[in-house]
Amino acid sequence: GESVGLHLPTLSVQEGDNSIINCAYSNSASDYFIWYKQESGKGPQFIIDIRSNMDKRQGQRVTVLLNKTVKHLSLQIAATQPGDSAVYFCAENSGTGFQKLVFGTGTRLLVSP
Amino acid sequence: EAGVVQSPRYKIIEKKQPVAFWCNPISGHNTLYWYRQNLGQGPELLIRYENEEAVDDSQLPKDRFSAERLKGVDSTLKIQPAELGDSAVYLCASRPGTGRDTQYFGPGTRLTVL
């Protein structure tokens, strides 16, 4: 399939390692944040979300951390697997009363067996 | 449950030609979005529909782009005439309605303008 991006920041890890992907967002008024995973030739797939009144949320093998002071979001993936290889995007909701997502620059995660 | 369906998956046209993309959202989803994704970047919103109404088209280049969602279900995005800079992946997404429920994306249509 086609590549989502050729010059994205890249994080290379070994299978079984923990991965941390970082994102800086722009709007201090954003109240909702989402991490998406995008595999080659596919649309973005929801991973996990977090509201601005929280600073941490855990899912299955994934954790999202939100630091509103410095407008920073991170995605932690535990025990990274080859199937986790993809481009990861954070998105912030800039809408009030409706959802209008603004996507950040993606990070390519490469997991070696 | 079927996901968001888009067609065609790939389209190659010459500049100045028209092109149209079709999207069938998840059944029951009232909100529909069209995004454009350039290589190496995140998706950028073009237009948002609530049922059949285009409630946010501020980022749609209206001189050449148009969209419709006549019955509040399927949607079509059209470019006429296409320019070289329109080469991108066009993504459709849908969500049930208001609130914090997530957007579900289709696989996209990759457009190449020669």
PDB file of C-alpha atoms in Angstrom:
ATOM      1  CA  GLY A   1       0.000   0.000   0.000  1.00  0.00           C
ATOM      2  CA  GLU A   2       0.964   3.622  -0.295  1.00  0.00           C
ATOM      3  CA  SER A   3       2.913   5.393   2.401  1.00  0.00           C
ATOM      4  CA  VAL A   4       1.193   7.926   4.592  1.00  0.00           C
ATOM      5  CA  GLY A   5       4.278  10.062   4.819  1.00  0.00           C
ATOM      6  CA  LEU A   6       7.912   9.900   3.824  1.00  0.00           C
ATOM      7  CA  HIS A   7       9.510  12.473   6.116  1.00  0.00           C
ATOM      8  CA  LEU A   8       7.753  11.982   9.422  1.00  0.00           C
ATOM      9  CA  PRO A   9       9.577  11.880  12.750  1.00  0.00           C
ATOM     10  CA  THR A  10      10.329   8.220  13.345  1.00  0.00           C
ATOM     11  CA  LEU A  11      10.586   6.180  16.518  1.00  0.00           C
ATOM     12  CA  SER A  12      12.274   2.803  16.142  1.00  0.00           C
ATOM     13  CA  VAL A  13      11.898   0.244  18.922  1.00  0.00           C
ATOM     14  CA  GLN A  14      12.413  -3.446  19.496  1.00  0.00           C
ATOM     15  CA  GLU A  15       9.487  -5.777  20.010  1.00  0.00           C
ATOM     16  CA  GLY A  16       8.617  -5.929  23.681  1.00  0.00           C
ATOM     17  CA  ASP A  17       9.938  -2.455  24.472  1.00  0.00           C
ATOM     18  CA  ASN A  18       7.709   0.313  25.719  1.00  0.00           C
ATOM     19  CA  SER A  19       7.138   3.190  23.273  1.00  0.00           C
ATOM     20  CA  ILE A  20       6.415   6.814  24.022  1.00  0.00           C
ATOM     21  CA  ILE A  21       5.101   9.116  21.320  1.00  0.00           C
ATOM     22  CA  ASN A  22       4.854  12.805  22.063  1.00  0.00           C
ATOM     23  CA  CYS A  23       2.667  15.568  20.728  1.00  0.00           C
ATOM     24  CA  ALA A  24       2.472  19.302  21.310  1.00  0.00           C
ATOM     25  CA  TYR A  25      -0.925  20.867  20.801  1.00  0.00           C
ATOM     26  CA  SER A  26      -1.659  24.469  20.009  1.00  0.00           C
ATOM     27  CA  ASN A  27      -4.928  25.581  21.580  1.00  0.00           C
ATOM     28  CA  SER A  28      -5.014  25.975  25.352  1.00  0.00           C
ATOM     29  CA  ALA A  29      -8.836  25.983  25.168  1.00  0.00           C
ATOM     30  CA  SER A  30      -9.015  22.498  23.610  1.00  0.00           C
ATOM     31  CA  ASP A  31     -11.036  20.239  25.873  1.00  0.00           C
ATOM     32  CA  TYR A  32     -10.728  16.831  24.261  1.00  0.00           C
ATOM     33  CA  PHE A  33      -7.841  14.939  22.724  1.00  0.00           C
ATOM     34  CA  ILE A  34      -7.584  11.762  20.693  1.00  0.00           C
ATOM     35  CA  TRP A  35      -4.791   9.516  19.514  1.00  0.00           C
ATOM     36  CA  TYR A  36      -5.215   7.845  16.149  1.00  0.00           C
ATOM     37  CA  LYS A  37      -3.207   5.075  14.504  1.00  0.00           C
ATOM     38  CA  GLN A  38      -2.887   5.062  10.732  1.00  0.00           C
ATOM     39  CA  GLU A  39      -1.532   2.077   8.856  1.00  0.00           C
ATOM     40  CA  SER A  40      -0.421   2.318   5.277  1.00  0.00           C
ATOM     41  CA  GLY A  41      -3.360   2.559   2.887  1.00  0.00           C
ATOM     42  CA  LYS A  42      -5.921   2.906   5.664  1.00  0.00           C
ATOM     43  CA  GLY A  43      -7.778   5.687   7.393  1.00  0.00           C
ATOM     44  CA  PRO A  44      -6.944   6.774  10.950  1.00  0.00           C
ATOM     45  CA  GLN A  45      -8.122   4.350  13.624  1.00  0.00           C
ATOM     46  CA  PHE A  46      -9.141   5.508  17.109  1.00  0.00           C
ATOM     47  CA  ILE A  47      -6.830   4.361  19.909  1.00  0.00           C
ATOM     48  CA  ILE A  48      -7.672   6.323  23.028  1.00  0.00           C
ATOM     49  CA  ASP A  49      -9.040   9.688  24.064  1.00  0.00           C
ATOM     50  CA  ILE A  50      -8.824  11.959  27.079  1.00  0.00           C
ATOM     51  CA  ARG A  51     -10.737  14.971  28.326  1.00  0.00           C
ATOM     52  CA  SER A  52      -9.011  18.086  29.557  1.00  0.00           C
ATOM     53  CA  ASN A  53     -10.188  17.511  33.134  1.00  0.00           C
ATOM     54  CA  MET A  54      -7.989  14.414  33.309  1.00  0.00           C
ATOM     55  CA  ASP A  55      -4.232  14.037  33.171  1.00  0.00           C
ATOM     56  CA  LYS A  56      -4.008  10.309  32.554  1.00  0.00           C
ATOM     57  CA  ARG A  57      -6.122   7.617  30.999  1.00  0.00           C
ATOM     58  CA  GLN A  58      -5.313   3.966  30.469  1.00  0.00           C
ATOM     59  CA  GLY A  59      -6.507   1.508  27.904  1.00  0.00           C
ATOM     60  CA  GLN A  60      -5.360  -1.896  26.851  1.00  0.00           C
ATOM     61  CA  ARG A  61      -1.569  -1.596  26.547  1.00  0.00           C
ATOM     62  CA  VAL A  62      -1.891   2.149  25.949  1.00  0.00           C
ATOM     63  CA  THR A  63      -1.804   5.140  28.247  1.00  0.00           C
ATOM     64  CA  VAL A  64      -2.348   8.767  27.353  1.00  0.00           C
ATOM     65  CA  LEU A  65      -0.874  11.540  29.481  1.00  0.00           C
ATOM     66  CA  LEU A  66      -1.992  15.137  29.257  1.00  0.00           C
ATOM     67  CA  ASN A  67       0.029  18.083  30.560  1.00  0.00           C
ATOM     68  CA  LYS A  68      -2.048  21.203  30.052  1.00  0.00           C
ATOM     69  CA  THR A  69       0.585  23.460  31.553  1.00  0.00           C
ATOM     70  CA  VAL A  70       2.925  22.904  28.640  1.00  0.00           C
ATOM     71  CA  LYS A  71       0.247  21.778  26.144  1.00  0.00           C
ATOM     72  CA  HIS A  72       1.761  18.353  25.751  1.00  0.00           C
ATOM     73  CA  LEU A  73       0.223  14.985  25.081  1.00  0.00           C
ATOM     74  CA  SER A  74       1.920  11.622  25.067  1.00  0.00           C
ATOM     75  CA  LEU A  75       0.962   8.097  24.093  1.00  0.00           C
ATOM     76  CA  GLN A  76       2.637   5.213  25.841  1.00  0.00           C
ATOM     77  CA  ILE A  77       2.431   1.755  24.324  1.00  0.00           C
ATOM     78  CA  ALA A  78       3.458  -1.118  26.563  1.00  0.00           C
ATOM     79  CA  ALA A  79       5.150  -4.235  25.204  1.00  0.00           C
ATOM     80  CA  THR A  80       5.210  -2.885  21.661  1.00  0.00           C
ATOM     81  CA  GLN A  81       4.422  -5.424  18.961  1.00  0.00           C
ATOM     82  CA  PRO A  82       5.219  -5.464  15.222  1.00  0.00           C
ATOM     83  CA  GLY A  83       1.520  -4.864  14.573  1.00  0.00           C
ATOM     84  CA  ASP A  84       1.866  -1.520  16.310  1.00  0.00           C
ATOM     85  CA  SER A  85       4.011  -0.246  13.444  1.00  0.00           C
ATOM     86  CA  ALA A  86       2.103   2.671  11.929  1.00  0.00           C
ATOM     87  CA  VAL A  87       1.886   6.450  11.917  1.00  0.00           C
ATOM     88  CA  TYR A  88       0.384   7.922  15.074  1.00  0.00           C
ATOM     89  CA  PHE A  89      -1.455  11.253  15.158  1.00  0.00           C
ATOM     90  CA  CYS A  90      -2.726  13.251  18.073  1.00  0.00           C
ATOM     91  CA  ALA A  91      -5.786  15.421  17.527  1.00  0.00           C
ATOM     92  CA  GLU A  92      -7.307  18.179  19.629  1.00  0.00           C
ATOM     93  CA  ASN A  93     -10.906  19.287  19.600  1.00  0.00           C
ATOM     94  CA  SER A  94     -11.086  22.974  18.822  1.00  0.00           C
ATOM     95  CA  GLY A  95     -14.884  23.055  18.627  1.00  0.00           C
ATOM     96  CA  THR A  96     -17.203  24.293  21.354  1.00  0.00           C
ATOM     97  CA  GLY A  97     -20.408  22.294  21.570  1.00  0.00           C
ATOM     98  CA  PHE A  98     -19.388  20.257  18.542  1.00  0.00           C
ATOM     99  CA  GLN A  99     -16.381  18.244  17.459  1.00  0.00           C
ATOM    100  CA  LYS A 100     -13.819  19.852  15.193  1.00  0.00           C
ATOM    101  CA  LEU A 101     -10.532  17.982  15.266  1.00  0.00           C
ATOM    102  CA  VAL A 102      -7.179  19.528  14.474  1.00  0.00           C
ATOM    103  CA  PHE A 103      -4.515  16.937  13.807  1.00  0.00           C
ATOM    104  CA  GLY A 104      -0.878  17.260  14.766  1.00  0.00           C
ATOM    105  CA  THR A 105       2.181  16.112  12.892  1.00  0.00           C
ATOM    106  CA  GLY A 106       2.350  12.351  12.884  1.00  0.00           C
ATOM    107  CA  THR A 107       5.061  10.096  14.249  1.00  0.00           C
ATOM    108  CA  ARG A 108       6.036   6.903  12.491  1.00  0.00           C
ATOM    109  CA  LEU A 109       6.565   3.969  14.849  1.00  0.00           C
ATOM    110  CA  LEU A 110       8.729   1.132  13.539  1.00  0.00           C
ATOM    111  CA  VAL A 111       8.808  -2.043  15.602  1.00  0.00           C
ATOM    112  CA  SER A 112      11.522  -4.581  14.881  1.00  0.00           C
ATOM    113  CA  PRO A 113      10.987  -8.246  15.756  1.00  0.00           C
TER     114      PRO A 113
ATOM    115  CA  GLU B   1     -21.227  -3.559  11.468  1.00  0.00           C
ATOM    116  CA  ALA B   2     -19.818  -2.120   8.263  1.00  0.00           C
ATOM    117  CA  GLY B   3     -17.436   0.775   8.588  1.00  0.00           C
ATOM    118  CA  VAL B   4     -17.280   3.953   6.557  1.00  0.00           C
ATOM    119  CA  VAL B   5     -17.178   3.064   2.867  1.00  0.00           C
ATOM    120  CA  GLN B   6     -15.433   5.194   0.292  1.00  0.00           C
ATOM    121  CA  SER B   7     -15.024   4.858  -3.438  1.00  0.00           C
ATOM    122  CA  PRO B   8     -13.042   4.848  -5.533  1.00  0.00           C
ATOM    123  CA  ARG B   9      -9.958   3.886  -3.559  1.00  0.00           C
ATOM    124  CA  TYR B  10      -7.627   5.330  -6.162  1.00  0.00           C
ATOM    125  CA  LYS B  11      -8.103   7.890  -8.901  1.00  0.00           C
ATOM    126  CA  ILE B  12      -5.637   9.241 -11.438  1.00  0.00           C
ATOM    127  CA  ILE B  13      -6.690  12.166 -13.596  1.00  0.00           C
ATOM    128  CA  GLU B  14      -5.130  14.898 -15.653  1.00  0.00           C
ATOM    129  CA  LYS B  15      -5.242  18.471 -14.424  1.00  0.00           C
ATOM    130  CA  LYS B  16      -8.325  20.457 -15.325  1.00  0.00           C
ATOM    131  CA  GLN B  17     -10.447  17.306 -15.310  1.00  0.00           C
ATOM    132  CA  PRO B  18     -13.345  16.867 -12.844  1.00  0.00           C
ATOM    133  CA  VAL B  19     -13.359  14.162 -10.174  1.00  0.00           C
ATOM    134  CA  ALA B  20     -15.844  12.962  -7.577  1.00  0.00           C
ATOM    135  CA  PHE B  21     -15.510  10.936  -4.417  1.00  0.00           C
ATOM    136  CA  TRP B  22     -18.283   9.045  -2.688  1.00  0.00           C
ATOM    137  CA  CYS B  23     -18.772   8.248   0.991  1.00  0.00           C
ATOM    138  CA  ASN B  24     -21.267   6.024   2.772  1.00  0.00           C
ATOM    139  CA  PRO B  25     -21.060   6.634   6.537  1.00  0.00           C
ATOM    140  CA  ILE B  26     -21.802   4.156   9.284  1.00  0.00           C
ATOM    141  CA  SER B  27     -25.530   3.565   9.571  1.00  0.00           C
ATOM    142  CA  GLY B  28     -27.175   5.980  11.959  1.00  0.00           C
ATOM    143  CA  HIS B  29     -24.285   8.430  12.053  1.00  0.00           C
ATOM    144  CA  ASN B  30     -25.643  11.941  11.664  1.00  0.00           C
ATOM    145  CA  THR B  31     -22.335  13.779  11.435  1.00  0.00           C
ATOM    146  CA  LEU B  32     -20.135  13.384   8.387  1.00  0.00           C
ATOM    147  CA  TYR B  33     -16.742  14.926   7.703  1.00  0.00           C
ATOM    148  CA  TRP B  34     -14.554  15.233   4.638  1.00  0.00           C
ATOM    149  CA  TYR B  35     -10.821  15.654   5.199  1.00  0.00           C
ATOM    150  CA  ARG B  36      -7.832  16.071   2.930  1.00  0.00           C
ATOM    151  CA  GLN B  37      -4.549  14.467   3.913  1.00  0.00           C
ATOM    152  CA  ASN B  38      -1.382  15.552   2.180  1.00  0.00           C
ATOM    153  CA  LEU B  39       1.636  13.289   2.217  1.00  0.00           C
ATOM    154  CA  GLY B  40       3.380  13.370   5.559  1.00  0.00           C
ATOM    155  CA  GLN B  41       0.694  15.402   7.294  1.00  0.00           C
ATOM    156  CA  GLY B  42      -2.375  14.875   9.405  1.00  0.00           C
ATOM    157  CA  PRO B  43      -5.879  15.137   7.981  1.00  0.00           C
ATOM    158  CA  GLU B  44      -7.287  18.646   7.497  1.00  0.00           C
ATOM    159  CA  LEU B  45     -11.003  19.274   7.683  1.00  0.00           C
ATOM    160  CA  LEU B  46     -12.741  20.381   4.496  1.00  0.00           C
ATOM    161  CA  ILE B  47     -16.395  20.242   5.475  1.00  0.00           C
ATOM    162  CA  ARG B  48     -18.685  18.964   8.228  1.00  0.00           C
ATOM    163  CA  TYR B  49     -22.300  17.895   7.812  1.00  0.00           C
ATOM    164  CA  GLU B  50     -24.947  17.525  10.482  1.00  0.00           C
ATOM    165  CA  ASN B  51     -27.520  15.385   8.695  1.00  0.00           C
ATOM    166  CA  GLU B  52     -27.960  17.065   5.299  1.00  0.00           C
ATOM    167  CA  GLU B  53     -26.768  20.496   6.406  1.00  0.00           C
ATOM    168  CA  ALA B  54     -23.222  21.697   5.790  1.00  0.00           C
ATOM    169  CA  VAL B  55     -22.551  23.412   9.101  1.00  0.00           C
ATOM    170  CA  ASP B  56     -18.845  24.106   8.616  1.00  0.00           C
ATOM    171  CA  ASP B  57     -17.395  24.566   5.130  1.00  0.00           C
ATOM    172  CA  SER B  58     -15.014  27.374   5.994  1.00  0.00           C
ATOM    173  CA  GLN B  59     -11.990  25.378   4.831  1.00  0.00           C
ATOM    174  CA  LEU B  60     -13.500  24.130   1.591  1.00  0.00           C
ATOM    175  CA  PRO B  61     -11.980  25.884  -1.476  1.00  0.00           C
ATOM    176  CA  LYS B  62     -15.316  26.814  -2.936  1.00  0.00           C
ATOM    177  CA  ASP B  63     -14.011  27.980  -6.283  1.00  0.00           C
ATOM    178  CA  ARG B  64     -13.380  24.389  -7.319  1.00  0.00           C
ATOM    179  CA  PHE B  65     -14.653  22.114  -4.552  1.00  0.00           C
ATOM    180  CA  SER B  66     -18.257  21.232  -3.839  1.00  0.00           C
ATOM    181  CA  ALA B  67     -19.970  18.682  -1.644  1.00  0.00           C
ATOM    182  CA  GLU B  68     -23.443  17.407  -1.044  1.00  0.00           C
ATOM    183  CA  ARG B  69     -25.308  15.115   1.315  1.00  0.00           C
ATOM    184  CA  LEU B  70     -28.782  15.268  -0.097  1.00  0.00           C
ATOM    185  CA  LYS B  71     -30.615  12.761   2.086  1.00  0.00           C
ATOM    186  CA  GLY B  72     -28.420  13.031   5.129  1.00  0.00           C
ATOM    187  CA  VAL B  73     -26.731   9.704   4.458  1.00  0.00           C
ATOM    188  CA  ASP B  74     -24.288   9.329   1.545  1.00  0.00           C
ATOM    189  CA  SER B  75     -22.095  12.220   0.540  1.00  0.00           C
ATOM    190  CA  THR B  76     -20.186  13.236  -2.558  1.00  0.00           C
ATOM    191  CA  LEU B  77     -17.169  15.523  -2.762  1.00  0.00           C
ATOM    192  CA  LYS B  78     -16.343  16.992  -6.163  1.00  0.00           C
ATOM    193  CA  ILE B  79     -13.391  18.888  -7.578  1.00  0.00           C
ATOM    194  CA  GLN B  80     -13.772  20.759 -10.836  1.00  0.00           C
ATOM    195  CA  PRO B  81     -11.335  21.472 -12.329  1.00  0.00           C
ATOM    196  CA  ALA B  82      -8.605  19.557 -10.530  1.00  0.00           C
ATOM    197  CA  GLU B  83      -5.157  21.083 -10.078  1.00  0.00           C
ATOM    198  CA  LEU B  84      -1.805  19.454  -9.472  1.00  0.00           C
ATOM    199  CA  GLY B  85      -1.889  20.572  -5.837  1.00  0.00           C
ATOM    200  CA  ASP B  86      -5.083  18.625  -5.229  1.00  0.00           C
ATOM    201  CA  SER B  87      -3.156  15.357  -5.193  1.00  0.00           C
ATOM    202  CA  ALA B  88      -3.814  13.928  -1.731  1.00  0.00           C
ATOM    203  CA  VAL B  89      -5.833  11.339   0.134  1.00  0.00           C
ATOM    204  CA  TYR B  90      -9.450  12.375   0.698  1.00  0.00           C
ATOM    205  CA  LEU B  91     -10.875  10.880   3.863  1.00  0.00           C
ATOM    206  CA  CYS B  92     -14.460  10.638   4.985  1.00  0.00           C
ATOM    207  CA  ALA B  93     -15.375  10.185   8.642  1.00  0.00           C
ATOM    208  CA  SER B  94     -18.628   9.865  10.549  1.00  0.00           C
ATOM    209  CA  ARG B  95     -19.826   9.883  14.131  1.00  0.00           C
ATOM    210  CA  PRO B  96     -23.180   9.307  15.764  1.00  0.00           C
ATOM    211  CA  GLY B  97     -23.870  12.884  16.866  1.00  0.00           C
ATOM    212  CA  THR B  98     -23.049  15.336  19.587  1.00  0.00           C
ATOM    213  CA  GLY B  99     -20.833  14.624  22.532  1.00  0.00           C
ATOM    214  CA  ARG B 100     -17.432  13.091  22.842  1.00  0.00           C
ATOM    215  CA  ASP B 101     -17.998  10.027  20.694  1.00  0.00           C
ATOM    216  CA  THR B 102     -15.180   9.373  18.322  1.00  0.00           C
ATOM    217  CA  GLN B 103     -14.986   9.844  14.578  1.00  0.00           C
ATOM    218  CA  TYR B 104     -14.692   6.727  12.461  1.00  0.00           C
ATOM    219  CA  PHE B 105     -12.677   7.098   9.292  1.00  0.00           C
ATOM    220  CA  GLY B 106     -13.009   5.402   5.946  1.00  0.00           C
ATOM    221  CA  PRO B 107      -9.989   4.100   4.014  1.00  0.00           C
ATOM    222  CA  GLY B 108      -9.772   7.224   1.873  1.00  0.00           C
ATOM    223  CA  THR B 109      -9.459   7.909  -1.836  1.00  0.00           C
ATOM    224  CA  ARG B 110      -5.961   8.578  -3.093  1.00  0.00           C
ATOM    225  CA  LEU B 111      -6.120  11.191  -5.845  1.00  0.00           C
ATOM    226  CA  THR B 112      -3.232  11.755  -8.217  1.00  0.00           C
ATOM    227  CA  VAL B 113      -3.464  14.723 -10.569  1.00  0.00           C
ATOM    228  CA  LEU B 114      -1.026  14.613 -13.483  1.00  0.00           C
TER     229      LEU B 114
END
